[in-house]
Amino acid sequence: MVKKTPTSRKAKGSGRRKNSKSSKKTDSWLKRLGRWILRALLKLTLWTTLFATLVAAGFGYYLDRTITKTFEGRRWSVPAQVFAQPLEIYAGQRISKIQLVEELERLGYRSDVNLTAPGSYNASGTTLSTHLRNFDFMEGSRPSQQIKVTFQNSFISRVQAEDKSEVPLIRLDPATIGSFFPSHGEDRLILTPEQVPPLLAEGLKAIEDRNFDEHRGFSITGILRAAWVNLRSGTRSQGGSTLTQQLVKSYFLTNERTYTRKLREVAMAIILELRFSKEDLLTAYINEIFLGQNGARAIHGFGLGAQFYFNKPINELSVHEIATMISIIRGPSYYNPFRHPERALARRNRILDTFLVDGLISNPKHQDAIGSPLGVVSSPNSGGAYYPAFMDIVRAELSERYSASDLRSQGLRIFTTLKPREQENAQKAVTSTLQMIEKERKLDKGSLQAASVITDTQTGEILALIGGRKGRVDGFNRALNAKRTVGSVIKPVIVLAALESGLDWSTLVNDTSITMTSDSGELWTPRNYDGKTRGELPMIRALAMSLNLAMVDLGNTVGLGEVQRRFTDLIGYAPKNRYPSFFLGAESMSPLQLTELYGNFASGGFHTTPKAVIAVLNERGQPLSHHPFDLTQSIRPETVASLNRGLEIVMSHGTGRSSPFAKQGVAGKTGTSNDNRDSWYAGFDNSTLSVVWVGRDDNKSTGLTGTSGALRIWNNMQVSSGVDPIVHSPADNLVAIEFATGMRAAKSCADVVVIPTRRADTLPIKPGCGIRKTFGQRLRSIFNN
Amino acid sequence: MNIKLCISLLGIILIGGCAGNQGPSATDSRASSGQPRTSDRGNKPKVQPKPAKITPTPPKNSAAKILLAQANIALKQQGPAQAIVLLERAIRIDPREALLWIRLSQAHLEQGHTTAASQHARKAIALAGSDAVKTGRAWLQMADVLEAQGERQQAASLRRKYARYAG
């Protein structure tokens, strides 16, 4: 019997212990390893979590800062709005009822017998009633009100308020003619929450995001539904985006369709929802969403969308128009109502059905809306008044005082001198005349280009500016930037210098061949347009018939230096051409520069830089800058009066005589450059100065003279606007002379023009023309004999 | 020879006669300048009633007329800046009305813009044409501008010349 001794037990135990020790050792090692791994894992998890939390927090902080900053910046980044001159309405104003209707329709006013809302009119018989919209003018606000205008022939005879009281003077609201949107092309009219029609807000939610008021930026069900559709179709066509996500996408992300981008979109949407109210987000969406493209200009937001598609402010949209706008969101190109009216109409009607089902509109309203046509304007370019060429000069003028960023974001309100009626009329004349000329002369369609500037003769304000034959397309602005050889339109400067040096219209000049040597030794032999020479003739005939040789002779008499000094005085810069070919207009100028030159004549001797801006107001309507009339007397009144009479004779007896308005009291000068590359006309009546250029962009010959090109455009401009004849101040030195010879003649004689001259007594008398010699002349002839 | 001499003498007499009829006489000038006349014979000077103020014809255009009236009020109550806005609006409607340019010159002068005031006065003179009253008013406005520019003598001379047209 083996006694279990403690030792043995011990031994046993020891053995066991040994065993257990070794197993324990293994165990503990394993455990330790396990524990270590566990601890390591724990630590790793902790650190990873900590790190991930830090990264997430950092990213969240970054996103939050970025989103908040961008959102706030974008939300209040309001492009400057630019307004045309408003039409003044008063008894005595020369405007027909039809013309006033056109003006109102250009502003988006609709015919409505009851004048139920602002922006409506009713024309009946000899009266026109209109419910004017309210507008904040420079001098203050003009509330919405109804007026009744009575016409007599083509004049307003009476203006009355709703209570029958007389309204002595009132203005229509001015047309919005553009805005300064950023270089990436996004244009918009910002709406405040109060300006958003309730149906638009509710309709958007009903169509685009039914749970907008409940969710926190994203919708799980929406995402799952989109994922399921995508899985089944094998595409990534559906996004399941809420309005907030769409806003995020538009503000911060690209159109890339990946799950990573989707996650970012959701994260950003959550942040936006945490930071801003639902109302803020919905308004931002309404101002942000892309609704179409018009050339380089991207139409963003419902404010501008309403102008672009319907030519009316958002608050005047009807039910079916709101539905059309909402239908465009899903695919501005696919549902483009101009290009795909059937698609747009079908979707609009589905949206109207949803409005009805959701109780947003009543059954009769639904019926009425369903039965309405799309109602969009006739083409993308006819929605509202958009004149990019004029906007160029506004931009140029403002660049001296305002930075580009101010213009794009500060919500400035810019009042300009543009008269939309003049602008539309001039543009139509340019386009139709060029088409006509191309057809008649069998020129390539679209090969001719043109530009024009029209200003007020007395103030120098630009009333219309045409940059090319396509008016509403951004592009090369020829009126400002095309510097082309001016040809004979420069000649009145020589005559002015001649008149100021003591010569007058009866002074004889030599229309004979001449060869001159320039300072560089080059020979120059000018020729008349027809290659003929005419010998001695009066200065008036030289100018009126635009005879090159006679004008060079006159220029030489006065002196090139003197002529160029006068040119510099009149326009503020020295000519580049320092040779006698300057006499014949070998000098490049833009139509705008030529307008500035002729402004001196048309204004009665005052220099004005043509200007386009009247005033700039900040977004609260406070004036920031006023651009007053700025003129400087540049020619003595009697000299400019004499010059202008000569320019009238150019029209009545000279190169302008083919114009149907030639004898109606207009003054002007045609010009043609070498090889008929450029055709010019510069002329004026009592109220407007017009400069027209016709040529080709590649500077090749057009085959046109000033008369057959530019003057024809001017003629067509006058057909609808009419001529306001020049009014002369009484002058006591007017004398009738024979146009061809410069001899004194009775007014009843053939080919006679009346000119101012101080040399009446010394002029030879046309024999057999009913003029009796004055006592002085007889006396002189006795002494001479 | 004798015939030539006679004709020459006759001519001189005729020319002299014509020259004598040119322009108002000194007496006329004094009468029209509004200066009081004294009787040549009586001891007590007879004070003539002041000549009636010569007022220029208001603008024919009703809108311009209203705006001119508003600008006059603005000049007194709101200051020249508001008046300039109104007057420029009026000029856009009726750009050849000298009275508007005179008042515009006045508004600019009140703002201390003497260059603009001077040019607008010149414009008014050019547009006034044969209307003697408006021409006179325009020159008187120019006198105010000249005085503000320190040209007191010229200003005084113009005021004397056109005193009868003073408002």
mmCIF file of C-alpha atoms in Angstrom, chain A residues 268-597:
data_model
loop_
_atom_site.group_PDB
_atom_site.id
_atom_site.type_symbol
_atom_site.label_atom_id
_atom_site.label_comp_id
_atom_site.label_asym_id
_atom_site.label_seq_id
_atom_site.Cartn_x
_atom_site.Cartn_y
_atom_site.Cartn_z
ATOM 1 C CA MET A 268 -24.080 67.209 -47.051
ATOM 2 C CA ALA A 269 -27.860 67.114 -47.183
ATOM 3 C CA ILE A 270 -27.958 66.197 -43.468
ATOM 4 C CA ILE A 271 -25.670 69.105 -42.630
ATOM 5 C CA LEU A 272 -27.799 71.511 -44.654
ATOM 6 C CA GLU A 273 -30.924 70.293 -42.890
ATOM 7 C CA LEU A 274 -29.249 70.765 -39.512
ATOM 8 C CA ARG A 275 -28.059 74.222 -40.349
ATOM 9 C CA PHE A 276 -30.961 75.790 -42.248
ATOM 10 C CA SER A 277 -34.734 75.920 -42.060
ATOM 11 C CA LYS A 278 -36.977 74.099 -44.516
ATOM 12 C CA GLU A 279 -38.141 77.443 -45.886
ATOM 13 C CA ASP A 280 -34.553 78.535 -46.517
ATOM 14 C CA LEU A 281 -33.793 75.303 -48.302
ATOM 15 C CA LEU A 282 -36.893 75.399 -50.471
ATOM 16 C CA THR A 283 -36.262 79.032 -51.448
ATOM 17 C CA ALA A 284 -32.639 78.236 -52.235
ATOM 18 C CA TYR A 285 -33.824 75.347 -54.407
ATOM 19 C CA ILE A 286 -36.305 77.580 -56.220
ATOM 20 C CA ASN A 287 -33.548 80.096 -56.951
ATOM 21 C CA GLU A 288 -30.922 77.514 -57.836
ATOM 22 C CA ILE A 289 -32.443 74.839 -60.007
ATOM 23 C CA PHE A 290 -31.300 74.710 -63.645
ATOM 24 C CA LEU A 291 -34.168 75.308 -66.049
ATOM 25 C CA GLY A 292 -32.633 75.694 -69.473
ATOM 26 C CA GLN A 293 -29.867 77.072 -71.629
ATOM 27 C CA ASN A 294 -29.896 80.085 -73.930
ATOM 28 C CA GLY A 295 -26.547 80.274 -75.717
ATOM 29 C CA ALA A 296 -23.884 80.994 -73.117
ATOM 30 C CA ARG A 297 -26.524 81.890 -70.570
ATOM 31 C CA ALA A 298 -27.780 79.220 -68.195
ATOM 32 C CA ILE A 299 -31.283 79.894 -66.900
ATOM 33 C CA HIS A 300 -31.354 79.174 -63.168
ATOM 34 C CA GLY A 301 -34.234 79.502 -60.769
ATOM 35 C CA PHE A 302 -37.923 80.035 -61.221
ATOM 36 C CA GLY A 303 -37.670 83.843 -61.107
ATOM 37 C CA LEU A 304 -35.664 84.014 -64.313
ATOM 38 C CA GLY A 305 -37.385 80.895 -65.664
ATOM 39 C CA ALA A 306 -40.734 82.698 -65.549
ATOM 40 C CA GLN A 307 -39.227 85.587 -67.539
ATOM 41 C CA PHE A 308 -37.465 83.283 -69.975
ATOM 42 C CA TYR A 309 -40.354 80.945 -70.742
ATOM 43 C CA PHE A 310 -43.372 83.207 -70.167
ATOM 44 C CA ASN A 311 -42.022 86.799 -70.190
ATOM 45 C CA LYS A 312 -43.708 87.647 -66.908
ATOM 46 C CA PRO A 313 -42.810 87.882 -63.245
ATOM 47 C CA ILE A 314 -43.274 84.779 -61.125
ATOM 48 C CA ASN A 315 -46.255 86.162 -59.208
ATOM 49 C CA GLU A 316 -48.223 86.450 -62.457
ATOM 50 C CA LEU A 317 -47.829 82.808 -63.498
ATOM 51 C CA SER A 318 -51.048 80.869 -63.887
ATOM 52 C CA VAL A 319 -51.618 77.303 -62.688
ATOM 53 C CA HIS A 320 -50.685 75.624 -65.968
ATOM 54 C CA GLU A 321 -47.565 77.781 -66.297
ATOM 55 C CA ILE A 322 -46.373 76.772 -62.837
ATOM 56 C CA ALA A 323 -46.951 73.141 -63.781
ATOM 57 C CA THR A 324 -44.946 73.610 -66.991
ATOM 58 C CA MET A 325 -42.036 75.095 -65.057
ATOM 59 C CA ILE A 326 -42.064 72.189 -62.608
ATOM 60 C CA SER A 327 -42.181 69.736 -65.491
ATOM 61 C CA ILE A 328 -38.928 71.154 -66.902
ATOM 62 C CA ILE A 329 -36.883 70.347 -63.759
ATOM 63 C CA ARG A 330 -36.767 66.628 -64.492
ATOM 64 C CA GLY A 331 -34.962 67.257 -67.800
ATOM 65 C CA PRO A 332 -34.540 70.810 -69.071
ATOM 66 C CA SER A 333 -33.374 69.474 -72.405
ATOM 67 C CA TYR A 334 -35.724 66.486 -72.683
ATOM 68 C CA TYR A 335 -38.771 68.496 -71.632
ATOM 69 C CA ASN A 336 -37.709 71.699 -73.379
ATOM 70 C CA PRO A 337 -41.062 73.310 -74.244
ATOM 71 C CA PHE A 338 -39.599 75.076 -77.284
ATOM 72 C CA ARG A 339 -38.101 71.959 -78.878
ATOM 73 C CA HIS A 340 -40.389 69.233 -77.507
ATOM 74 C CA PRO A 341 -43.746 70.868 -76.807
ATOM 75 C CA GLU A 342 -45.657 67.542 -76.868
ATOM 76 C CA ARG A 343 -43.429 65.965 -74.228
ATOM 77 C CA ALA A 344 -43.578 69.078 -72.102
ATOM 78 C CA LEU A 345 -47.363 69.249 -72.461
ATOM 79 C CA ALA A 346 -47.838 65.578 -71.535
ATOM 80 C CA ARG A 347 -45.684 65.933 -68.423
ATOM 81 C CA ARG A 348 -47.344 69.206 -67.498
ATOM 82 C CA ASN A 349 -50.741 67.518 -67.632
ATOM 83 C CA ARG A 350 -49.545 64.648 -65.412
ATOM 84 C CA ILE A 351 -48.308 67.253 -62.946
ATOM 85 C CA LEU A 352 -51.660 69.043 -63.074
ATOM 86 C CA ASP A 353 -53.331 65.704 -62.303
ATOM 87 C CA THR A 354 -51.113 65.323 -59.246
ATOM 88 C CA PHE A 355 -52.011 68.852 -58.168
ATOM 89 C CA LEU A 356 -55.672 67.876 -58.338
ATOM 90 C CA VAL A 357 -55.254 64.568 -56.511
ATOM 91 C CA ASP A 358 -53.261 66.274 -53.759
ATOM 92 C CA GLY A 359 -55.922 68.934 -53.400
ATOM 93 C CA LEU A 360 -53.613 71.770 -54.461
ATOM 94 C CA ILE A 361 -56.078 72.958 -57.104
ATOM 95 C CA SER A 362 -59.819 72.652 -57.527
ATOM 96 C CA ASN A 363 -61.510 70.635 -60.234
ATOM 97 C CA PRO A 364 -62.534 73.661 -62.342
ATOM 98 C CA LYS A 365 -59.021 75.073 -62.134
ATOM 99 C CA HIS A 366 -57.643 71.721 -63.186
ATOM 100 C CA GLN A 367 -60.015 71.565 -66.142
ATOM 101 C CA ASP A 368 -59.121 75.086 -67.140
ATOM 102 C CA ALA A 369 -55.384 74.419 -66.866
ATOM 103 C CA ILE A 370 -55.523 71.122 -68.734
ATOM 104 C CA GLY A 371 -57.308 72.870 -71.585
ATOM 105 C CA SER A 372 -54.705 75.649 -71.792
ATOM 106 C CA PRO A 373 -51.865 75.564 -74.308
ATOM 107 C CA LEU A 374 -48.290 75.570 -73.020
ATOM 108 C CA GLY A 375 -48.307 79.336 -73.356
ATOM 109 C CA VAL A 376 -44.547 79.783 -73.585
ATOM 110 C CA VAL A 377 -43.174 82.700 -75.603
ATOM 111 C CA SER A 378 -42.603 82.091 -79.317
ATOM 112 C CA SER A 379 -38.879 81.336 -79.062
ATOM 113 C CA PRO A 380 -36.100 81.218 -76.448
ATOM 114 C CA ASN A 381 -34.948 84.673 -77.533
ATOM 115 C CA SER A 382 -38.278 86.411 -77.233
ATOM 116 C CA GLY A 383 -38.751 85.864 -73.513
ATOM 117 C CA GLY A 384 -38.282 89.304 -72.020
ATOM 118 C CA ALA A 385 -35.886 91.881 -73.277
ATOM 119 C CA TYR A 386 -32.320 90.591 -73.543
ATOM 120 C CA TYR A 387 -29.826 92.767 -75.365
ATOM 121 C CA PRO A 388 -26.289 91.434 -74.934
ATOM 122 C CA ALA A 389 -24.674 94.031 -77.229
ATOM 123 C CA PHE A 390 -26.019 96.907 -75.165
ATOM 124 C CA MET A 391 -25.038 95.059 -71.994
ATOM 125 C CA ASP A 392 -21.420 95.150 -73.211
ATOM 126 C CA ILE A 393 -21.339 98.925 -73.098
ATOM 127 C CA VAL A 394 -23.088 98.977 -69.728
ATOM 128 C CA ARG A 395 -20.415 96.578 -68.436
ATOM 129 C CA ALA A 396 -17.630 98.687 -69.933
ATOM 130 C CA GLU A 397 -19.028 101.867 -68.418
ATOM 131 C CA LEU A 398 -19.505 100.335 -64.981
ATOM 132 C CA SER A 399 -16.106 98.643 -64.920
ATOM 133 C CA GLU A 400 -14.585 102.012 -64.037
ATOM 134 C CA ARG A 401 -16.511 102.142 -60.772
ATOM 135 C CA TYR A 402 -17.532 98.592 -59.862
ATOM 136 C CA SER A 403 -15.638 95.310 -59.693
ATOM 137 C CA ALA A 404 -16.872 92.297 -61.614
ATOM 138 C CA SER A 405 -17.682 90.603 -58.328
ATOM 139 C CA ASP A 406 -19.822 93.571 -57.199
ATOM 140 C CA LEU A 407 -21.796 93.336 -60.412
ATOM 141 C CA ARG A 408 -22.286 89.600 -60.070
ATOM 142 C CA SER A 409 -23.202 89.338 -56.443
ATOM 143 C CA GLN A 410 -24.309 92.574 -54.815
ATOM 144 C CA GLY A 411 -27.826 92.736 -56.205
ATOM 145 C CA LEU A 412 -27.218 96.165 -57.762
ATOM 146 C CA ARG A 413 -30.027 97.785 -59.753
ATOM 147 C CA ILE A 414 -28.723 99.535 -62.831
ATOM 148 C CA PHE A 415 -30.869 102.036 -64.731
ATOM 149 C CA THR A 416 -29.835 102.585 -68.321
ATOM 150 C CA THR A 417 -30.657 104.748 -71.311
ATOM 151 C CA LEU A 418 -31.787 101.961 -73.653
ATOM 152 C CA LYS A 419 -35.141 102.349 -75.365
ATOM 153 C CA PRO A 420 -36.370 98.846 -76.195
ATOM 154 C CA ARG A 421 -38.623 100.093 -78.996
ATOM 155 C CA GLU A 422 -35.687 101.796 -80.754
ATOM 156 C CA GLN A 423 -33.518 98.746 -80.134
ATOM 157 C CA GLU A 424 -36.041 96.272 -81.553
ATOM 158 C CA ASN A 425 -36.762 98.531 -84.499
ATOM 159 C CA ALA A 426 -33.073 98.983 -85.322
ATOM 160 C CA GLN A 427 -32.371 95.275 -84.985
ATOM 161 C CA LYS A 428 -35.244 94.383 -87.295
ATOM 162 C CA ALA A 429 -34.035 96.912 -89.868
ATOM 163 C CA VAL A 430 -30.485 95.524 -89.744
ATOM 164 C CA THR A 431 -31.555 91.895 -90.097
ATOM 165 C CA SER A 432 -34.156 92.408 -92.817
ATOM 166 C CA THR A 433 -32.070 94.832 -94.899
ATOM 167 C CA LEU A 434 -29.016 92.569 -94.902
ATOM 168 C CA GLN A 435 -31.173 89.652 -95.981
ATOM 169 C CA MET A 436 -32.657 91.789 -98.743
ATOM 170 C CA ILE A 437 -29.250 92.993 -99.981
ATOM 171 C CA GLU A 438 -27.805 89.474 -99.957
ATOM 172 C CA LYS A 439 -30.764 88.236 -101.961
ATOM 173 C CA GLU A 440 -30.669 91.083 -104.486
ATOM 174 C CA ARG A 441 -26.922 90.843 -105.039
ATOM 175 C CA LYS A 442 -26.787 87.067 -104.844
ATOM 176 C CA LEU A 443 -24.318 87.174 -101.956
ATOM 177 C CA ASP A 444 -23.804 84.219 -99.632
ATOM 178 C CA LYS A 445 -26.481 84.126 -96.972
ATOM 179 C CA GLY A 446 -25.150 85.537 -93.731
ATOM 180 C CA SER A 447 -21.967 86.886 -95.332
ATOM 181 C CA LEU A 448 -22.771 90.504 -94.502
ATOM 182 C CA GLN A 449 -22.543 91.927 -91.039
ATOM 183 C CA ALA A 450 -23.673 95.235 -89.614
ATOM 184 C CA ALA A 451 -23.511 97.355 -86.493
ATOM 185 C CA SER A 452 -25.284 100.473 -85.379
ATOM 186 C CA VAL A 453 -25.416 102.975 -82.542
ATOM 187 C CA ILE A 454 -28.344 105.323 -81.973
ATOM 188 C CA THR A 455 -28.097 108.175 -79.503
ATOM 189 C CA ASP A 456 -30.144 111.124 -78.342
ATOM 190 C CA THR A 457 -28.764 114.165 -80.156
ATOM 191 C CA GLN A 458 -28.884 116.476 -77.137
ATOM 192 C CA THR A 459 -27.835 114.248 -74.260
ATOM 193 C CA GLY A 460 -25.575 111.744 -76.026
ATOM 194 C CA GLU A 461 -27.365 108.876 -74.303
ATOM 195 C CA ILE A 462 -27.358 105.580 -76.178
ATOM 196 C CA LEU A 463 -30.901 104.586 -77.110
ATOM 197 C CA ALA A 464 -30.023 101.452 -79.074
ATOM 198 C CA LEU A 465 -26.888 99.511 -79.888
ATOM 199 C CA ILE A 466 -26.659 96.752 -82.481
ATOM 200 C CA GLY A 467 -23.574 94.559 -82.325
ATOM 201 C CA GLY A 468 -24.339 92.297 -85.295
ATOM 202 C CA ARG A 469 -27.129 90.917 -87.428
ATOM 203 C CA LYS A 470 -28.258 88.513 -84.686
ATOM 204 C CA GLY A 471 -29.443 90.696 -81.882
ATOM 205 C CA ARG A 472 -30.009 88.387 -78.958
ATOM 206 C CA VAL A 473 -26.898 86.317 -79.284
ATOM 207 C CA ASP A 474 -23.749 87.036 -77.299
ATOM 208 C CA GLY A 475 -20.800 87.391 -79.606
ATOM 209 C CA PHE A 476 -18.379 89.800 -81.212
ATOM 210 C CA ASN A 477 -19.727 93.282 -80.650
ATOM 211 C CA ARG A 478 -18.971 95.182 -83.830
ATOM 212 C CA ALA A 479 -20.487 98.431 -82.595
ATOM 213 C CA LEU A 480 -17.834 98.656 -79.888
ATOM 214 C CA ASN A 481 -14.956 96.590 -81.148
ATOM 215 C CA ALA A 482 -14.895 96.501 -84.959
ATOM 216 C CA LYS A 483 -12.525 99.291 -85.983
ATOM 217 C CA ARG A 484 -12.971 99.743 -89.695
ATOM 218 C CA THR A 485 -11.861 102.297 -92.254
ATOM 219 C CA VAL A 486 -14.403 105.097 -92.167
ATOM 220 C CA GLY A 487 -14.015 106.558 -95.667
ATOM 221 C CA SER A 488 -15.921 109.700 -96.540
ATOM 222 C CA VAL A 489 -17.835 110.025 -93.287
ATOM 223 C CA ILE A 490 -14.733 111.817 -92.003
ATOM 224 C CA LYS A 491 -15.090 114.641 -94.533
ATOM 225 C CA PRO A 492 -17.297 116.929 -92.414
ATOM 226 C CA VAL A 493 -14.266 117.390 -90.134
ATOM 227 C CA ILE A 494 -12.352 118.959 -93.034
ATOM 228 C CA VAL A 495 -15.337 121.186 -93.787
ATOM 229 C CA LEU A 496 -15.613 122.200 -90.140
ATOM 230 C CA ALA A 497 -11.962 123.195 -90.064
ATOM 231 C CA ALA A 498 -12.516 125.090 -93.331
ATOM 232 C CA LEU A 499 -15.561 126.964 -92.003
ATOM 233 C CA GLU A 500 -13.650 127.866 -88.850
ATOM 234 C CA SER A 501 -10.740 129.158 -90.918
ATOM 235 C CA GLY A 502 -13.043 131.654 -92.654
ATOM 236 C CA LEU A 503 -13.977 129.719 -95.789
ATOM 237 C CA ASP A 504 -17.625 129.042 -96.502
ATOM 238 C CA TRP A 505 -19.884 126.846 -98.549
ATOM 239 C CA SER A 506 -19.514 128.951 -101.651
ATOM 240 C CA THR A 507 -15.718 128.807 -101.578
ATOM 241 C CA LEU A 508 -14.453 127.244 -104.782
ATOM 242 C CA VAL A 509 -12.285 124.165 -104.531
ATOM 243 C CA ASN A 510 -10.413 122.266 -107.239
ATOM 244 C CA ASP A 511 -11.609 118.857 -108.206
ATOM 245 C CA THR A 512 -8.551 118.039 -110.305
ATOM 246 C CA SER A 513 -5.965 115.252 -110.302
ATOM 247 C CA ILE A 514 -3.289 115.520 -107.681
ATOM 248 C CA THR A 515 -0.290 113.487 -106.603
ATOM 249 C CA MET A 516 1.115 114.045 -103.155
ATOM 250 C CA THR A 517 4.277 112.845 -101.480
ATOM 251 C CA SER A 518 4.075 111.682 -97.903
ATOM 252 C CA ASP A 519 6.821 112.279 -95.316
ATOM 253 C CA SER A 520 8.063 108.769 -95.988
ATOM 254 C CA GLY A 521 8.470 109.616 -99.673
ATOM 255 C CA GLU A 522 5.543 107.523 -100.890
ATOM 256 C CA LEU A 523 3.457 108.914 -103.715
ATOM 257 C CA TRP A 524 -0.263 109.117 -103.234
ATOM 258 C CA THR A 525 -2.667 109.767 -106.114
ATOM 259 C CA PRO A 526 -6.271 109.879 -104.922
ATOM 260 C CA ARG A 527 -9.168 109.432 -107.350
ATOM 261 C CA ASN A 528 -12.823 110.205 -107.333
ATOM 262 C CA TYR A 529 -15.238 107.301 -106.936
ATOM 263 C CA ASP A 530 -16.230 107.517 -110.618
ATOM 264 C CA GLY A 531 -12.693 108.312 -111.811
ATOM 265 C CA LYS A 532 -13.782 111.707 -113.233
ATOM 266 C CA THR A 533 -12.574 115.211 -112.427
ATOM 267 C CA ARG A 534 -14.853 118.261 -112.366
ATOM 268 C CA GLY A 535 -12.619 121.304 -112.044
ATOM 269 C CA GLU A 536 -13.636 124.256 -109.840
ATOM 270 C CA LEU A 537 -16.791 123.832 -107.821
ATOM 271 C CA PRO A 538 -18.232 125.129 -104.531
ATOM 272 C CA MET A 539 -17.324 123.462 -101.261
ATOM 273 C CA ILE A 540 -20.940 122.455 -100.680
ATOM 274 C CA ARG A 541 -20.937 120.371 -103.849
ATOM 275 C CA ALA A 542 -17.588 118.817 -102.968
ATOM 276 C CA LEU A 543 -18.988 117.582 -99.668
ATOM 277 C CA ALA A 544 -22.459 116.676 -100.895
ATOM 278 C CA MET A 545 -21.160 114.614 -103.822
ATOM 279 C CA SER A 546 -18.278 113.354 -101.669
ATOM 280 C CA LEU A 547 -15.701 114.304 -104.304
ATOM 281 C CA ASN A 548 -12.335 113.016 -103.128
ATOM 282 C CA LEU A 549 -10.108 115.292 -105.180
ATOM 283 C CA ALA A 550 -12.001 118.420 -104.197
ATOM 284 C CA MET A 551 -11.931 117.417 -100.526
ATOM 285 C CA VAL A 552 -8.185 116.747 -100.662
ATOM 286 C CA ASP A 553 -7.752 120.184 -102.196
ATOM 287 C CA LEU A 554 -9.843 121.703 -99.411
ATOM 288 C CA GLY A 555 -7.907 119.718 -96.810
ATOM 289 C CA ASN A 556 -4.642 120.991 -98.216
ATOM 290 C CA THR A 557 -5.943 124.552 -98.114
ATOM 291 C CA VAL A 558 -6.841 124.227 -94.437
ATOM 292 C CA GLY A 559 -3.822 122.071 -93.620
ATOM 293 C CA LEU A 560 -3.612 118.445 -92.462
ATOM 294 C CA GLY A 561 -2.371 119.527 -89.025
ATOM 295 C CA GLU A 562 -5.351 121.803 -88.496
ATOM 296 C CA VAL A 563 -7.857 119.172 -89.654
ATOM 297 C CA GLN A 564 -6.313 116.560 -87.374
ATOM 298 C CA ARG A 565 -6.163 118.973 -84.456
ATOM 299 C CA ARG A 566 -9.889 119.554 -84.871
ATOM 300 C CA PHE A 567 -10.544 115.824 -85.121
ATOM 301 C CA THR A 568 -8.635 115.306 -81.871
ATOM 302 C CA ASP A 569 -10.623 118.069 -80.137
ATOM 303 C CA LEU A 570 -13.900 116.531 -81.212
ATOM 304 C CA ILE A 571 -13.223 112.958 -80.171
ATOM 305 C CA GLY A 572 -10.551 113.111 -77.492
ATOM 306 C CA TYR A 573 -7.771 111.176 -79.207
ATOM 307 C CA ALA A 574 -5.373 111.819 -82.052
ATOM 308 C CA PRO A 575 -5.815 109.964 -85.348
ATOM 309 C CA LYS A 576 -3.359 107.180 -86.124
ATOM 310 C CA ASN A 577 -2.985 108.092 -89.782
ATOM 311 C CA ARG A 578 -0.735 111.150 -90.057
ATOM 312 C CA TYR A 579 -0.834 111.329 -93.864
ATOM 313 C CA PRO A 580 -3.130 113.202 -96.283
ATOM 314 C CA SER A 581 -5.063 109.991 -96.955
ATOM 315 C CA PHE A 582 -6.705 110.912 -93.640
ATOM 316 C CA PHE A 583 -8.697 113.490 -95.658
ATOM 317 C CA LEU A 584 -10.471 110.607 -97.385
ATOM 318 C CA GLY A 585 -11.077 108.627 -94.210
ATOM 319 C CA ALA A 586 -8.124 106.262 -94.209
ATOM 320 C CA GLU A 587 -8.600 105.984 -90.463
ATOM 321 C CA SER A 588 -10.073 103.074 -88.537
ATOM 322 C CA MET A 589 -12.857 103.764 -86.091
ATOM 323 C CA SER A 590 -15.601 101.778 -84.402
ATOM 324 C CA PRO A 591 -19.253 102.732 -84.931
ATOM 325 C CA LEU A 592 -19.286 103.953 -81.322
ATOM 326 C CA GLN A 593 -16.306 106.254 -81.932
ATOM 327 C CA LEU A 594 -17.937 107.630 -85.054
ATOM 328 C CA THR A 595 -21.072 108.261 -83.018
ATOM 329 C CA GLU A 596 -18.996 110.280 -80.581
ATOM 330 C CA LEU A 597 -17.557 112.319 -83.466
#
